Short mmCIF file of C-alpha atoms in Angstrom, two decimals:
data_model
loop_
_atom_site.label_atom_id
_atom_site.label_comp_id
_atom_site.label_asym_id
_atom_site.label_seq_id
_atom_site.Cartn_x
_atom_site.Cartn_y
_atom_site.Cartn_z
CA UNK A 1 -12.65 23.85 44.72
CA UNK A 2 -15.41 22.16 42.70
CA UNK A 3 -15.41 25.05 40.22
CA UNK A 4 -11.65 24.68 39.75
CA UNK A 5 -11.98 20.92 39.04
CA UNK A 6 -14.81 21.49 36.56
CA UNK A 7 -12.87 24.31 34.83
CA UNK A 8 -9.81 22.03 34.63
CA UNK A 9 -11.82 19.18 33.14
CA UNK A 10 -13.48 21.46 30.59
CA UNK A 11 -10.10 22.87 29.51
CA UNK A 12 -8.62 19.33 29.14
CA UNK A 13 -11.61 18.22 27.04
CA UNK A 14 -11.43 21.40 24.96
CA UNK A 15 -7.66 21.03 24.40
CA UNK A 16 -7.98 17.39 23.31
CA UNK A 17 -10.87 18.28 20.99
CA UNK A 18 -8.83 21.07 19.43
CA UNK A 19 -5.79 18.80 18.98
CA UNK A 20 -7.96 16.16 17.25
CA UNK A 21 -9.50 18.82 15.05
CA UNK A 22 -6.06 20.25 14.20
CA UNK A 23 -4.59 16.81 13.40
CA UNK A 24 -7.32 16.06 10.81
CA UNK A 25 -6.02 16.48 7.25
CA UNK A 26 -7.01 19.78 5.63
CA UNK A 27 -10.15 19.93 3.54
CA UNK A 28 -9.90 19.78 -0.26
CA UNK A 29 -12.33 19.95 -3.15
CA UNK A 30 -12.32 19.25 -6.87
CA UNK A 31 -13.06 22.93 -7.61
CA UNK A 32 -9.63 23.89 -6.28
CA UNK A 33 -7.81 20.97 -7.94
CA UNK A 34 -5.11 23.17 -9.49
CA UNK A 35 -4.10 24.34 -6.00
CA UNK A 36 -4.10 21.04 -4.07
CA UNK A 37 -0.32 21.19 -3.75
CA UNK A 38 -0.50 24.59 -2.03
CA UNK A 39 -3.15 23.70 0.56
CA UNK A 40 -1.73 24.43 4.00
CA UNK A 41 -2.13 22.54 7.25
CA UNK A 42 -2.41 25.26 9.85
CA UNK A 43 0.14 25.29 12.62
CA UNK A 44 2.60 22.93 10.94
CA UNK A 45 6.18 23.83 9.99
CA UNK A 46 7.54 23.40 6.45
CA UNK A 47 7.42 20.82 4.82
CA UNK A 48 4.44 19.45 6.80
CA UNK A 49 2.77 22.82 6.13
CA UNK A 50 1.98 21.46 2.65
CA UNK A 51 0.65 17.92 3.16
CA UNK A 52 -0.54 17.67 -0.47
CA UNK A 53 2.65 19.03 -2.06
CA UNK A 54 3.04 15.87 -4.17
CA UNK A 55 -0.13 16.83 -6.07
CA UNK A 56 1.74 19.88 -7.35
CA UNK A 57 5.32 18.70 -7.76
CA UNK A 58 4.98 14.94 -8.39
CA UNK A 59 6.24 13.63 -11.72
CA UNK A 60 4.29 10.36 -11.83
CA UNK A 61 0.81 11.62 -11.17
CA UNK A 62 -2.53 10.05 -12.07
CA UNK A 63 -4.79 10.02 -13.99
CA UNK A 64 -3.37 10.38 -17.51
CA UNK A 65 -4.60 10.57 -21.06
CA UNK A 66 -3.96 7.06 -22.29
CA UNK A 67 -4.04 8.25 -25.90
CA UNK A 68 -0.94 10.40 -25.24
CA UNK A 69 1.08 7.45 -24.04
CA UNK A 70 3.60 5.35 -25.86
CA UNK A 71 2.03 1.94 -25.38
CA UNK A 72 4.58 -0.87 -25.31
CA UNK A 73 3.49 -4.38 -26.15
CA UNK A 74 6.91 -6.01 -26.24
CA UNK A 75 7.66 -7.52 -22.83
CA UNK A 76 5.84 -10.54 -21.46
CA UNK A 77 3.85 -9.11 -18.55
CA UNK A 78 2.51 -10.61 -15.35
CA UNK A 79 -0.74 -12.47 -15.72
CA UNK A 80 -3.56 -10.48 -14.11
CA UNK A 81 -6.59 -12.18 -12.62
CA UNK A 82 -9.29 -11.23 -10.14
CA UNK A 83 -10.36 -13.46 -7.29
CA UNK A 84 -13.09 -11.30 -5.77
CA UNK A 85 -16.22 -13.38 -5.32
CA UNK A 86 -18.90 -12.32 -2.84
CA UNK A 87 -18.64 -10.18 0.29
CA UNK A 88 -20.85 -8.46 2.85
CA UNK A 89 -19.21 -5.04 2.56
CA UNK A 90 -19.75 -1.63 4.16
CA UNK A 91 -21.21 1.14 2.01
CA UNK A 92 -19.42 4.41 2.78
CA UNK A 93 -20.05 7.94 1.60
CA UNK A 94 -16.58 9.51 1.93
CA UNK A 95 -17.59 13.07 1.15
CA UNK A 96 -15.74 12.88 -2.16
CA UNK A 97 -17.08 9.64 -3.68
CA UNK A 98 -19.26 6.63 -2.98
CA UNK A 99 -17.17 3.76 -1.73
CA UNK A 100 -17.54 0.08 -0.87
CA UNK A 101 -15.22 -1.19 1.87
CA UNK A 102 -14.65 -4.94 1.95
CA UNK A 103 -15.26 -6.73 5.24
CA UNK A 104 -12.25 -7.44 7.48
CA UNK A 105 -12.34 -11.20 6.83
CA UNK A 106 -12.66 -10.80 3.07
CA UNK A 107 -9.97 -12.85 1.36
CA UNK A 108 -10.49 -11.85 -2.27
CA UNK A 109 -8.08 -9.79 -4.27
CA UNK A 110 -6.15 -9.11 -7.42
CA UNK A 111 -3.58 -11.66 -8.48
CA UNK A 112 -0.58 -10.12 -10.22
CA UNK A 113 1.69 -12.93 -11.35
CA UNK A 114 1.89 -15.12 -8.24
CA UNK A 115 1.09 -12.42 -5.67
CA UNK A 116 -2.45 -11.93 -4.41
CA UNK A 117 -3.14 -8.36 -3.28
CA UNK A 118 -6.14 -8.06 -0.96
CA UNK A 119 -8.99 -5.84 -2.12
CA UNK A 120 -9.62 -3.11 0.45
CA UNK A 121 -12.20 -0.90 -1.21
CA UNK A 122 -13.68 0.25 -4.48
CA UNK A 123 -15.07 3.66 -5.38
CA UNK A 124 -16.47 5.62 -8.31
CA UNK A 125 -15.63 8.78 -10.20
CA UNK A 126 -17.95 10.68 -12.53
CA UNK A 127 -16.85 11.25 -15.30
CA UNK A 128 -13.88 8.94 -15.84
CA UNK A 129 -10.49 10.15 -14.59
CA UNK A 130 -8.34 8.47 -17.23
CA UNK A 131 -8.97 9.54 -20.77
CA UNK A 132 -9.54 6.81 -23.35
CA UNK A 133 -8.64 7.66 -26.93
CA UNK A 134 -8.43 11.26 -25.76
CA UNK A 135 -11.96 11.28 -24.36
CA UNK A 136 -13.52 10.84 -20.95
CA UNK A 137 -16.06 8.10 -20.44
CA UNK A 138 -19.20 8.56 -18.27
CA UNK A 139 -17.60 7.12 -15.14
CA UNK A 140 -14.72 5.08 -13.75
CA UNK A 141 -14.46 2.49 -10.98
CA UNK A 142 -11.29 1.94 -8.94
CA UNK A 143 -10.60 -1.31 -7.09
CA UNK A 144 -7.95 -0.49 -4.45
CA UNK A 145 -5.57 -3.26 -3.31
CA UNK A 146 -2.81 -3.06 -0.72
CA UNK A 147 0.03 -5.56 -0.46
CA UNK A 148 2.05 -6.65 2.60
CA UNK A 149 4.49 -3.73 2.19
CA UNK A 150 1.70 -1.19 2.13
CA UNK A 151 2.06 -0.70 -1.63
CA UNK A 152 -1.09 0.13 -3.57
CA UNK A 153 -2.26 -1.39 -6.85
CA UNK A 154 -5.42 -0.01 -8.39
CA UNK A 155 -7.51 -1.79 -10.98
CA UNK A 156 -9.27 0.87 -13.06
CA UNK A 157 -12.39 -0.01 -14.98
CA UNK A 158 -13.98 2.46 -17.38
CA UNK A 159 -17.78 2.69 -17.20
CA UNK A 160 -19.85 3.22 -20.32
CA UNK A 161 -23.60 3.57 -20.82
CA UNK A 162 -25.36 0.37 -21.83
CA UNK A 163 -26.90 -2.55 -19.99
CA UNK A 164 -28.11 -2.03 -16.42
CA UNK A 165 -25.75 -3.53 -13.82
CA UNK A 166 -27.52 -5.20 -10.87
CA UNK A 167 -24.46 -5.26 -8.59
CA UNK A 168 -23.96 -1.54 -9.13
CA UNK A 169 -27.64 -0.99 -8.28
CA UNK A 170 -27.08 -2.81 -4.97
CA UNK A 171 -24.32 -0.31 -4.19
CA UNK A 172 -26.51 2.69 -5.08
CA UNK A 173 -29.44 1.35 -3.06
CA UNK A 174 -27.40 0.83 0.10
CA UNK A 175 -25.21 3.94 -0.02
CA UNK A 176 -25.87 6.49 2.73
CA UNK A 177 -26.84 9.92 1.46
CA UNK A 178 -24.92 11.90 4.02
CA UNK A 179 -21.23 12.69 3.76
CA UNK A 180 -19.09 10.66 6.18
CA UNK A 181 -21.85 8.11 6.86
CA UNK A 182 -21.32 4.36 6.55
CA UNK A 183 -23.79 1.52 6.19
CA UNK A 184 -21.82 -1.37 7.64
CA UNK A 185 -24.57 -3.48 9.17
CA UNK A 186 -26.77 -4.14 6.17
CA UNK A 187 -25.45 -7.70 5.73
CA UNK A 188 -26.16 -7.29 2.01
CA UNK A 189 -24.23 -9.72 -0.17
CA UNK A 190 -22.42 -8.19 -3.11
CA UNK A 191 -20.90 -10.24 -5.90
CA UNK A 192 -17.90 -8.09 -6.82
CA UNK A 193 -17.15 -10.11 -9.96
CA UNK A 194 -20.43 -8.82 -11.39
CA UNK A 195 -18.94 -5.32 -11.44
CA UNK A 196 -16.31 -6.33 -13.98
CA UNK A 197 -16.91 -6.05 -17.74
CA UNK A 198 -19.33 -8.70 -18.99
CA UNK A 199 -17.55 -11.55 -20.72
CA UNK A 200 -14.21 -10.81 -18.99
CA UNK A 201 -11.81 -13.69 -18.64
CA UNK A 202 -11.18 -13.24 -14.89
CA UNK A 203 -8.25 -15.64 -15.09
CA UNK A 204 -6.37 -13.60 -17.67
CA UNK A 205 -7.46 -9.98 -17.93
CA UNK A 206 -6.29 -7.68 -20.71
CA UNK A 207 -4.86 -4.48 -19.30
CA UNK A 208 -2.66 -1.42 -19.60
CA UNK A 209 -0.26 -0.75 -16.73
CA UNK A 210 1.74 2.25 -15.60
CA UNK A 211 3.25 3.81 -12.49
CA UNK A 212 1.13 6.56 -11.04
CA UNK A 213 -0.35 8.06 -7.91
CA UNK A 214 -3.50 8.38 -5.85
CA UNK A 215 -5.85 10.66 -7.79
CA UNK A 216 -6.97 12.44 -4.63
CA UNK A 217 -4.87 14.37 -2.06
CA UNK A 218 -2.22 13.60 -0.87
CA UNK A 219 -1.66 12.26 -4.45
CA UNK A 220 1.00 9.84 -3.13
CA UNK A 221 3.08 8.24 -5.86
CA UNK A 222 4.20 4.60 -6.00
CA UNK A 223 0.77 3.36 -7.02
CA UNK A 224 0.76 0.75 -9.79
CA UNK A 225 -2.20 1.13 -12.10
CA UNK A 226 -3.84 -1.66 -14.05
CA UNK A 227 -6.50 -0.38 -16.41
CA UNK A 228 -8.74 -2.87 -18.14
CA UNK A 229 -8.96 -2.54 -21.90
CA UNK A 230 -12.69 -3.34 -21.74
CA UNK A 231 -15.34 -1.18 -20.08
CA UNK A 232 -18.27 -2.27 -17.94
CA UNK A 233 -21.73 -0.80 -18.47
CA UNK A 234 -24.42 0.80 -16.37
CA UNK A 235 -27.70 2.24 -17.61
CA UNK A 236 -28.27 5.96 -18.21
CA UNK A 237 -30.61 5.95 -15.21
CA UNK A 238 -27.91 4.41 -13.01
CA UNK A 239 -25.47 7.11 -14.14
CA UNK A 240 -27.98 9.74 -13.02
CA UNK A 241 -28.28 8.00 -9.67
CA UNK A 242 -24.48 8.03 -9.35
CA UNK A 243 -24.42 11.75 -10.19
CA UNK A 244 -27.02 12.38 -7.48
CA UNK A 245 -24.31 11.41 -4.98
CA UNK A 246 -21.27 13.01 -6.59
CA UNK A 247 -20.75 14.68 -9.92
CA UNK A 248 -17.49 15.99 -11.43
CA UNK A 249 -15.45 14.16 -8.82
CA UNK A 250 -12.66 13.42 -11.28
CA UNK A 251 -9.15 14.82 -11.33
CA UNK A 252 -7.97 16.09 -14.70
CA UNK A 253 -5.35 14.22 -16.74
CA UNK A 254 -1.76 14.77 -15.57
CA UNK A 255 1.47 15.04 -17.51
CA UNK A 256 2.95 11.66 -18.44
CA UNK A 257 6.55 12.91 -18.05
CA UNK A 258 8.07 10.26 -20.32
CA UNK A 259 6.25 7.36 -18.68
CA UNK A 260 5.45 4.54 -20.99
CA UNK A 261 2.47 2.25 -20.66
CA UNK A 262 2.80 -1.49 -20.95
CA UNK A 263 0.08 -3.78 -22.17
CA UNK A 264 -0.67 -7.46 -22.63
CA UNK A 265 -3.36 -6.78 -25.25
CA UNK B 1 78.52 -43.31 41.28
CA UNK B 2 77.49 -44.71 37.87
CA UNK B 3 73.89 -44.52 38.94
CA UNK B 4 74.26 -40.89 39.97
CA UNK B 5 75.96 -40.11 36.65
CA UNK B 6 73.17 -41.75 34.64
CA UNK B 7 70.58 -40.00 36.77
CA UNK B 8 72.25 -36.68 36.12
CA UNK B 9 72.33 -37.35 32.36
CA UNK B 10 68.73 -38.53 32.34
CA UNK B 11 67.65 -35.50 34.33
CA UNK B 12 69.63 -33.08 32.17
CA UNK B 13 68.08 -34.55 29.02
CA UNK B 14 64.61 -34.89 30.41
CA UNK B 15 64.32 -31.27 31.64
CA UNK B 16 64.74 -29.68 28.17
CA UNK B 17 62.55 -32.39 26.69
CA UNK B 18 59.89 -31.72 29.27
CA UNK B 19 60.36 -28.02 28.81
CA UNK B 20 60.11 -28.46 25.05
CA UNK B 21 57.06 -30.64 25.31
CA UNK B 22 55.57 -28.17 27.72
CA UNK B 23 56.32 -25.32 25.28
CA UNK B 24 54.76 -27.36 22.50
CA UNK B 25 51.69 -28.12 24.45
CA UNK B 26 51.40 -24.57 25.72
CA UNK B 27 51.85 -23.32 22.09
CA UNK B 28 49.17 -25.62 20.84
CA UNK B 29 46.94 -24.52 23.67
CA UNK B 30 47.44 -20.93 22.71
CA UNK B 31 46.92 -21.80 19.10
CA UNK B 32 43.81 -23.75 19.95
CA UNK B 33 42.78 -20.96 22.20
CA UNK B 34 43.56 -18.41 19.53
CA UNK B 35 41.91 -20.57 16.93
CA UNK B 36 38.91 -21.08 19.17
CA UNK B 37 38.98 -17.44 20.01
CA UNK B 38 39.34 -16.44 16.42
CA UNK B 39 36.69 -18.99 15.50
CA UNK B 40 34.54 -17.60 18.24
CA UNK B 41 35.31 -14.11 17.00
CA UNK B 42 34.61 -15.20 13.47
CA UNK B 43 31.46 -16.91 14.63
CA UNK B 44 30.29 -13.98 16.72
CA UNK B 45 29.81 -11.45 13.91
CA UNK B 46 28.16 -14.16 11.86
CA UNK B 47 25.85 -14.94 14.75
CA UNK B 48 25.24 -11.25 15.27
CA UNK B 49 24.72 -10.89 11.54
CA UNK B 50 22.25 -13.78 11.52
CA UNK B 51 20.54 -12.38 14.58
CA UNK B 52 20.52 -8.96 12.92
CA UNK B 53 19.10 -10.46 9.76
CA UNK B 54 16.45 -12.30 11.74
CA UNK B 55 15.64 -9.10 13.61
CA UNK B 56 15.73 -7.12 10.37
CA UNK B 57 13.42 -9.52 8.55
CA UNK B 58 11.17 -9.66 11.61
CA UNK B 59 11.14 -5.89 11.96
CA UNK B 60 10.73 -5.39 8.19
CA UNK B 61 7.85 -7.86 8.26
CA UNK B 62 6.41 -6.02 11.23
CA UNK B 63 6.94 -2.62 9.64
CA UNK B 64 5.50 -4.03 6.38
CA UNK B 65 2.45 -5.25 8.26
CA UNK B 66 2.26 -1.90 10.05
CA UNK B 67 2.43 -0.11 6.70
CA UNK B 68 -0.21 -2.43 5.28
CA UNK B 69 -2.59 -1.96 8.18
CA UNK B 70 -1.96 1.81 8.20
CA UNK B 71 -2.65 2.02 4.48
CA UNK B 72 -5.74 -0.18 4.81
CA UNK B 73 -7.09 2.04 7.60
CA UNK B 74 -6.35 5.13 5.51
CA UNK B 75 -7.96 3.76 2.35
CA UNK B 76 -11.06 2.58 4.18
CA UNK B 77 -11.69 6.09 5.46
CA UNK B 78 -10.50 8.06 2.41
CA UNK B 79 -11.11 7.77 -1.32
CA UNK B 80 -7.46 6.85 -2.07
#
């Protein structure tokens, strides 16, 4: 009787473990970027069999080569300003990038016109994902914001080599080395404004904007991109430290498919 | 005899008048009833519509908040 109960319990635990393991999204890597759309989720019927299909068939994918774009400077655009300030964030190694998650009571965000979109996280790519004047820059930082409808707006900031950035060093110093690990109890204060290009007018940022997607699987479209026309700087040593976490974690430029880019430059 | 004659005339006149007045009043009642009914009917879809709109906006707000919290959870655990 006891054996039967134990066997039953073990099988229940095993079944629930398997179902959790099966429900996790399939693994992806930058090496197989060209095939993201064809990655299969075992045991699922079509179309769920291809959870990253949008990466392959989407028409508004990100990143793009900004030099290829027809940049329109005609319409008056929404004023863009950051209201980030200081937070005690969590430092998270996602397995694909180093990421800073804002705390749950953080009230800072990106103001687009009159709407304030809360900042959820920021992360780094090396080299840059967007191409500037046809070239990649050493790195790129993405501030991810999500509005009340679940829509995503990303503020992209190109990173060039130059002056050391102390706020970026705080991120590097507190980032866990192991994939999937988070450092959420450090209590370290991070001034997020210090990550923006030096001399930026936070109340009226100059930007390029276009409709795009997440740059990682599932590459979901409907993301509005705001890319600053100025870059921020980190030192060469800091770039090496960033590369010691993740290197070549940048998706290649995608087809614009007749998208135009607007600017308030 | 004269009294009976007058009574008969009065009665014969008063019955149609009463009947007429009764018809009138019953007609107006129906009209009022119909009007009230039609008003009520007219009001009902509006009320339902308003209630629907309230429910819709509430549910869209809720689903919006759900979407926001789902997206936030996703983006905190993935690179996005």
